[in-house]
Amino acid sequence: MKRNRTELSRNKNVEDFQMRDDLITTLKKRFTTYGYKQVRTSTLEFYDMYSDITGTVNKDEMVKIIDTSGKVLVLRPDVTIPITRITAANQNSNALNQRLFYVLDVFRQTGGTPNQKESTQAGVEFFGENTPEIDSEVIMLAIHTLKDLGFKNFKIEIGHAGFFKDLIQQASLTKQELELLQNLIQSKNMAEIEIFLDGLSIDSEWKSAIETIPMLYGEPAAVIQQAEKIIRSSKMQHVLHNLIDVYEVLKDYGVNDDVIFNLGLINNMDYYTGVIFQGFVGKVGQPVLMGGRYDHLGEQFNHAMPAIGFAFEVDYLLQAIRQQGLSEPSSQSVDIIIYYTKEKQRKALIAAYELRNNDYQVLTFAEASISPKPIPAACIARFEKEQNLFAGRNNTAQTFSDTEELTSLIQANREDF
C-alpha cells in the first residue's frame, strides 16, 4: 500500500509538471505572436543593484547570500529591474519598440513557509514609447492570454499611479502616514480612512476627495464621471484623459467588457508612473497578473526610456486552472507500441527509429524479455517470426511488411491520435 501511495504521488507530480509546462508553452506562444522575444537574467544579482534603486522590492523580503569575496548577493527578487538595467546598457536614445518576455523564478522572504519563497513569473516588458495605443496593446496581450487559457470570468482592473499621487501631494504626509493611508485605501477601510483624515491639517474638500478614491471602482464610464468631480489639478485632469484614451482603444479591440477602472489601485512597486493594472480570475483571491508603466526606472541606470510591462504569477494561474476545471487530464497514451521477437529485433528497432524521426511517440518491448503492464496506445505493431501485425484502437489486425507500410497504416489511423 505504501508503494502504491508513492506511485500515485509521483504520477501526480508528473501530471502537475506537464500541466505547468503546457501553461508556460501557451504563455510563450501568445507573447511571441505580439512580437516579444524571450530573454533571461541572472539568478544571482548584487544586493546593491536593488537596494540603490528607488521603489524596488522591500529589502527585508530579499533572500541574501554572501559570496566567497564577502559581497552580498540576492536571489532574483524581481525581473523588471535587471531587464531594465540590461536594456538601458544596450540601447541608444532613439531605440523604439523593444519587446521582451521572460519566464523566470523570483525569490522573496514573505513570512510564509520555505517553499513559498520561490515563485515563477511569466511577463513582458515593452521599451521605447509612451502612448495610449501601446498601453492598450500590452493590456490586450494580458487579456488575450487569459482567454487562451480558457478563463471566462476574469477582469482586468485599470488604474493610474499618478491619480492618487497628484491628489495626495497637497497633504504633505510623512512616509509612515502615506504608507498607512495607502494600505487603508487598498483595503477600502472607509471607517479608518475617515479617522485618519480627521487627524490631518487639510481642508474638508481635500479630505472628501481622498475619501472618494477607494470608491472610484467599477464600470469605466461611471468611474470617469465620479473622478471628474474630485479633479484638483491639471495633472489629475491629464491622468484621467490618459485613462480615457486607453479605454477607447480597448473598446476598439472589443474587450471593454473585460476591464473595469480602479483608481484606488496602488501597487507596492513605487517605480510605476502611469497606467497600472492587475488581473483577477474566479476562485482566486489574489491577482494572477500585475503590471504598469514605469517611465523613469531607466533613468536610475543613466538611460531615460519609456516602458510598460506586466507579469503573470504562474502558480496562481495553475491554481485557477485546476479550480475551474480548465485542464484536460494529461494523456498517458503513446502513439504506438512496438512488440518484437528476437528474430525481428533489427527490423523493429529500425522501424522505431524512423517513426521517432517523424515525431511519433514510440515505445518498444522485446516480447521474450519483458511483460509490461498495459499501456494505453493509439496503435500497436507486432514484429513476429511469421508475420507483422498492426492494430489500431478498433483492434482490427492488419499485416504489414516494412516500415513504409507501417507508417501508412499509422497515418490511416491518425484520428486515434
C-alpha positions in Angstrom: 0.0 0.0 0.0 2.8 2.4 0.8 4.4 1.8 -2.6 1.0 2.5 -4.3 0.7 5.8 -2.5 4.3 6.7 -3.5 3.4 5.8 -7.1 0.3 7.9 -7.1 2.2 10.8 -5.6 4.9 10.5 -8.3 2.4 10.3 -11.1 0.6 13.4 -9.7 3.9 15.3 -9.7 4.5 14.3 -13.3 1.0 15.4 -14.2 1.5 18.7 -12.4 4.7 19.4 -14.2 3.1 18.6 -17.5 0.3 21.0 -16.7 2.8 23.7 -15.8 4.8 23.0 -18.9 1.7 23.3 -21.1 0.7 26.5 -19.4 4.1 28.1 -20.0 4.0 26.9 -23.6 0.7 28.7 -24.1 2.0 31.9 -22.5 5.2 31.9 -24.6 3.3 31.3 -27.8 0.9 34.2 -27.2 3.7 36.6 -26.1 5.5 35.7 -29.4 2.5 36.5 -31.5 2.7 40.1 -30.2 6.4 40.3 -31.3 8.1 39.7 -28.0 11.4 37.9 -27.8 12.5 35.8 -24.8 15.3 36.9 -22.5 16.6 35.8 -19.1 18.5 37.4 -16.3 21.0 36.0 -13.7 19.5 34.2 -10.8 22.1 35.9 -8.5 22.4 39.6 -8.5 24.3 42.1 -6.4 22.3 43.4 -3.5 23.3 46.9 -4.2 21.5 46.9 -7.6 18.2 46.5 -5.8 19.0 48.5 -2.6 20.1 51.5 -4.6 17.0 51.7 -6.8 14.1 53.8 -5.6 10.8 52.0 -5.3 12.2 48.5 -5.6 11.5 45.3 -3.6 11.4 45.6 0.2 14.9 44.9 1.4 13.7 42.7 4.2 12.0 40.4 1.6 15.2 39.7 -0.3 16.9 36.3 0.0 20.5 37.2 0.6 23.7 35.2 0.5 27.4 36.1 0.9 29.9 35.1 -1.8 33.4 34.0 -1.2 34.7 37.5 -1.5 32.3 38.8 1.1 30.0 40.6 -1.2 26.2 40.4 -0.6 24.2 38.8 -3.3 20.5 38.3 -3.6 18.4 35.6 -5.4 16.5 37.5 -8.1 13.6 39.2 -6.2 12.2 41.0 -9.3 12.7 40.7 -13.1 11.8 44.1 -14.3 14.7 45.9 -12.7 17.5 43.7 -14.1 15.8 43.7 -17.6 15.6 47.5 -17.5 19.3 47.6 -16.5 20.3 45.3 -19.4 18.2 47.2 -21.9 19.5 50.6 -20.7 23.1 49.4 -21.1 22.4 48.2 -24.7 20.2 50.9 -26.1 20.7 54.2 -27.7 18.3 57.1 -27.1 16.4 56.5 -30.4 15.7 52.8 -29.8 12.0 52.0 -30.0 9.8 49.0 -29.8 11.9 46.7 -27.7 9.6 43.8 -26.9 11.0 41.3 -24.4 9.4 38.5 -22.4 10.6 36.1 -19.7 9.7 33.0 -17.7 11.8 33.1 -14.6 11.7 32.3 -10.9 11.8 35.1 -8.3 12.7 34.7 -4.7 11.3 36.6 -1.7 11.0 36.3 2.0 7.3 36.7 2.6 7.0 35.2 6.1 5.4 32.0 4.8 6.9 28.5 4.6 10.3 28.0 3.0 8.5 26.5 -0.1 6.8 29.9 -0.6 10.0 31.8 -1.1 10.2 30.8 -4.8 7.6 31.5 -7.4 7.6 31.6 -11.2 6.7 34.8 -13.1 6.0 35.0 -16.9 5.9 38.5 -18.1 6.6 41.1 -20.8 8.4 44.4 -21.0 8.0 47.0 -23.7 10.6 49.7 -24.0 10.6 52.9 -26.1 7.2 54.5 -26.4 4.5 56.0 -24.2 1.2 56.2 -26.0 -2.3 55.1 -25.2 -2.1 52.6 -28.1 1.0 50.9 -26.6 -0.6 50.8 -23.1 -3.8 49.3 -24.6 -1.8 46.7 -26.6 0.0 45.5 -23.5 -3.3 45.2 -21.6 -4.8 43.5 -24.6 -2.0 40.9 -24.6 -2.8 40.1 -21.0 -6.5 39.7 -21.8 -5.7 37.6 -24.9 -3.6 35.3 -22.9 -6.3 34.8 -20.2 -8.7 33.9 -23.0 -6.2 31.4 -24.4 -6.1 29.7 -21.0 -9.9 29.3 -21.1 -10.9 31.7 -18.4 -14.4 33.1 -18.8 -14.9 35.0 -15.6 -11.9 37.4 -15.3 -11.5 41.1 -15.0 -8.6 43.5 -15.6 -8.6 46.4 -13.1 -7.0 49.5 -14.6 -5.8 52.5 -12.6 -3.2 55.1 -12.8 -0.2 55.7 -10.4 -0.4 59.4 -11.0 -4.0 60.0 -9.9 -3.6 59.2 -6.2 0.0 60.7 -6.1 -1.1 64.0 -7.5 -4.1 64.2 -5.2 -2.2 63.3 -2.0 0.7 65.6 -2.8 -1.1 68.6 -1.3 -1.5 66.7 2.1 2.3 66.8 2.9 2.2 63.4 4.6 5.2 61.7 6.2 6.4 58.4 4.7 4.7 56.5 7.5 1.5 58.3 7.1 1.5 57.8 3.4 2.1 54.1 3.7 -0.8 53.8 6.3 -3.2 55.7 4.0 -2.2 53.6 1.0 -2.9 50.4 3.0 -6.3 51.7 4.1 -7.2 52.7 0.6 -6.2 49.3 -0.8 -8.3 47.5 1.8 -11.1 50.1 1.3 -11.4 50.5 5.0 -13.6 53.6 4.9 -14.1 53.9 8.7 -10.4 54.0 9.4 -9.7 56.3 6.4 -12.1 58.9 7.9 -10.5 58.7 11.3 -7.0 59.0 9.7 -8.0 62.0 7.7 -9.7 63.8 10.6 -6.2 63.8 12.2 -4.7 65.8 9.3 -4.5 69.5 8.9 -6.1 69.7 5.5 -9.3 71.3 4.4 -12.6 69.4 4.1 -12.6 69.4 0.3 -9.3 67.6 0.1 -10.5 65.1 2.8 -13.6 64.5 0.8 -11.7 63.9 -2.4 -9.3 61.5 -0.7 -12.2 59.6 0.8 -13.7 59.2 -2.6 -10.6 57.4 -4.0 -11.5 53.9 -2.8 -14.9 54.2 -4.3 -13.7 55.0 -7.8 -14.1 51.4 -8.8 -16.3 49.8 -11.4 -17.6 50.4 -14.9 -15.3 52.9 -16.6 -17.9 55.4 -17.7 -19.3 55.7 -14.2 -15.8 55.9 -12.6 -14.8 58.7 -15.0 -17.9 60.6 -14.1 -17.1 60.3 -10.4 -13.4 61.1 -10.8 -14.1 64.3 -12.7 -15.8 65.7 -9.5 -12.6 65.5 -7.5 -10.1 66.8 -10.0 -7.9 69.3 -8.2 -5.1 69.9 -10.7 -4.2 69.9 -14.4 -2.1 66.9 -13.7 -5.0 64.9 -12.4 -7.0 66.0 -15.5 -4.2 64.8 -17.7 -4.2 61.4 -15.9 -7.9 61.0 -16.4 -7.7 61.8 -20.1 -4.9 59.3 -20.5 -7.1 56.6 -18.9 -10.0 57.6 -21.2 -7.7 57.3 -24.2 -6.5 53.9 -23.2 -10.1 52.7 -22.6 -11.2 54.0 -26.0 -8.5 51.8 -27.7 -9.5 48.8 -25.6 -13.1 49.3 -26.8 -11.9 49.1 -30.4 -10.2 45.8 -29.5 -13.7 44.7 -28.4 -12.6 43.8 -24.8 -14.3 46.7 -22.9 -16.5 44.1 -21.0 -13.3 42.6 -19.7 -12.0 45.7 -18.0 -13.0 47.9 -15.0 -11.5 51.0 -13.6 -10.0 51.1 -10.1 -8.4 54.5 -9.2 -7.8 53.2 -5.7 -5.3 50.7 -7.2 -2.0 51.2 -5.5 0.9 48.9 -6.5 3.6 48.0 -4.0 6.3 48.9 -6.6 6.8 52.6 -6.3 8.5 52.9 -9.7 5.2 52.8 -11.5 4.5 56.2 -13.1 1.4 55.8 -15.3 -1.2 53.3 -16.1 -1.2 50.3 -13.7 -3.4 47.2 -13.9 -4.0 43.8 -12.3 -6.0 40.8 -13.4 -8.3 38.6 -11.3 -9.9 35.3 -12.2 -12.7 33.5 -10.5 -12.0 31.5 -7.3 -8.5 33.0 -6.8 -8.3 35.8 -4.2 -5.0 37.1 -5.3 -4.3 38.9 -8.6 -2.9 36.5 -11.2 -1.1 39.3 -13.0 0.1 42.8 -12.2 1.8 45.5 -14.3 2.0 49.1 -15.3 4.0 51.8 -16.8 7.4 52.8 -15.3 8.9 55.5 -17.5 11.5 56.7 -15.0 13.1 53.4 -13.9 15.6 53.6 -16.8 16.9 56.9 -15.5 18.3 55.2 -12.5 20.5 53.3 -14.9 21.5 56.5 -16.7 19.2 56.0 -19.6 15.8 57.6 -19.9 13.3 55.4 -21.8 9.5 54.9 -21.5 8.5 51.4 -20.5 5.5 49.3 -19.6 5.1 45.6 -18.7 3.3 43.0 -16.6 3.9 39.6 -15.1 1.7 36.6 -14.6 2.1 34.6 -11.3 2.3 31.1 -12.8 1.4 29.4 -9.5 -1.8 31.4 -9.2 -2.7 30.6 -12.8 -2.2 26.9 -12.2 -4.4 27.1 -9.1 -7.2 28.9 -11.0 -6.9 26.4 -13.9 -7.3 23.4 -11.5 -10.2 25.0 -9.5 -12.1 25.9 -12.6 -11.5 22.5 -14.2 -9.9 24.0 -17.3 -7.1 21.5 -17.5 -7.7 18.4 -19.6 -6.2 15.2 -18.0 -2.8 14.7 -19.4 -3.0 11.8 -21.8 -0.8 8.9 -20.8 -1.3 7.3 -24.3 1.6 6.9 -26.7 1.3 6.9 -30.4 2.4 3.4 -31.0 3.9 0.4 -29.1 6.1 -2.0 -30.9 6.5 -5.6 -29.6 9.1 -7.7 -31.3 10.6 -11.2 -31.2 14.3 -11.7 -31.1 14.3 -12.7 -34.8 12.7 -9.4 -35.8 14.6 -7.2 -33.4 16.6 -5.4 -36.1 13.6 -4.6 -38.3 11.6 -3.5 -35.3 14.2 -1.1 -33.9 14.9 0.4 -37.3 11.1 1.0 -37.7 11.0 2.6 -34.2 13.9 4.9 -35.1 12.3 6.0 -38.4 8.9 6.6 -36.7 10.5 8.6 -33.9 12.4 10.6 -36.6 8.9 11.5 -37.9 7.8 12.8 -34.4 5.8 9.8 -33.3 6.0 8.7 -29.7 7.1 5.1 -29.7 7.7 2.5 -27.0 9.4 -0.8 -27.8 9.3 -4.0 -25.9 11.1 -7.3 -26.6 8.3 -9.9 -26.0 10.6 -12.6 -24.8 12.3 -10.5 -22.1 9.7 -8.2 -20.6 6.0 -8.4 -19.8 4.9 -4.8 -19.3 1.7 -3.8 -17.6 -0.9 -2.4 -20.1 0.0 1.0 -21.5 -2.6 3.0 -23.5 -1.6 3.4 -27.1 -3.2 4.6 -30.3 -1.7 1.8 -32.3 0.2 -1.5 -31.7 2.6 -3.2 -34.0 3.9 -6.7 -33.5 7.1 -7.9 -35.3 6.6 -11.6 -35.0 8.5 -14.5 -36.5 5.9 -15.4 -39.1 4.3 -12.0 -39.9 4.0 -8.4 -38.8 0.6 -7.3 -37.4 -0.8 -3.9 -36.9 -3.9 -2.9 -34.8 -5.5 0.5 -34.2 -7.9 1.1 -31.4 -10.6 -0.7 -33.2 -8.4 -3.8 -32.8 -8.8 -4.9 -36.4 -5.5 -6.6 -37.2 -3.7 -5.8 -40.5 -0.5 -7.2 -41.8 2.5 -5.1 -43.0 5.9 -6.0 -44.5 8.1 -2.9 -43.8 8.3 0.5 -42.1 6.8 2.2 -45.1 3.6 0.1 -44.9 3.5 0.5 -41.1 3.7 4.3 -41.5 0.8 4.3 -44.0 -1.3 2.3 -41.5 -0.5 4.7 -38.7 -1.4 7.7 -40.9 -4.7 6.0 -41.8 -5.5 5.8 -38.1 -4.5 9.4 -37.3 -7.9 10.1 -35.9 -6.8 8.0 -32.9 -4.0 10.4 -32.0 
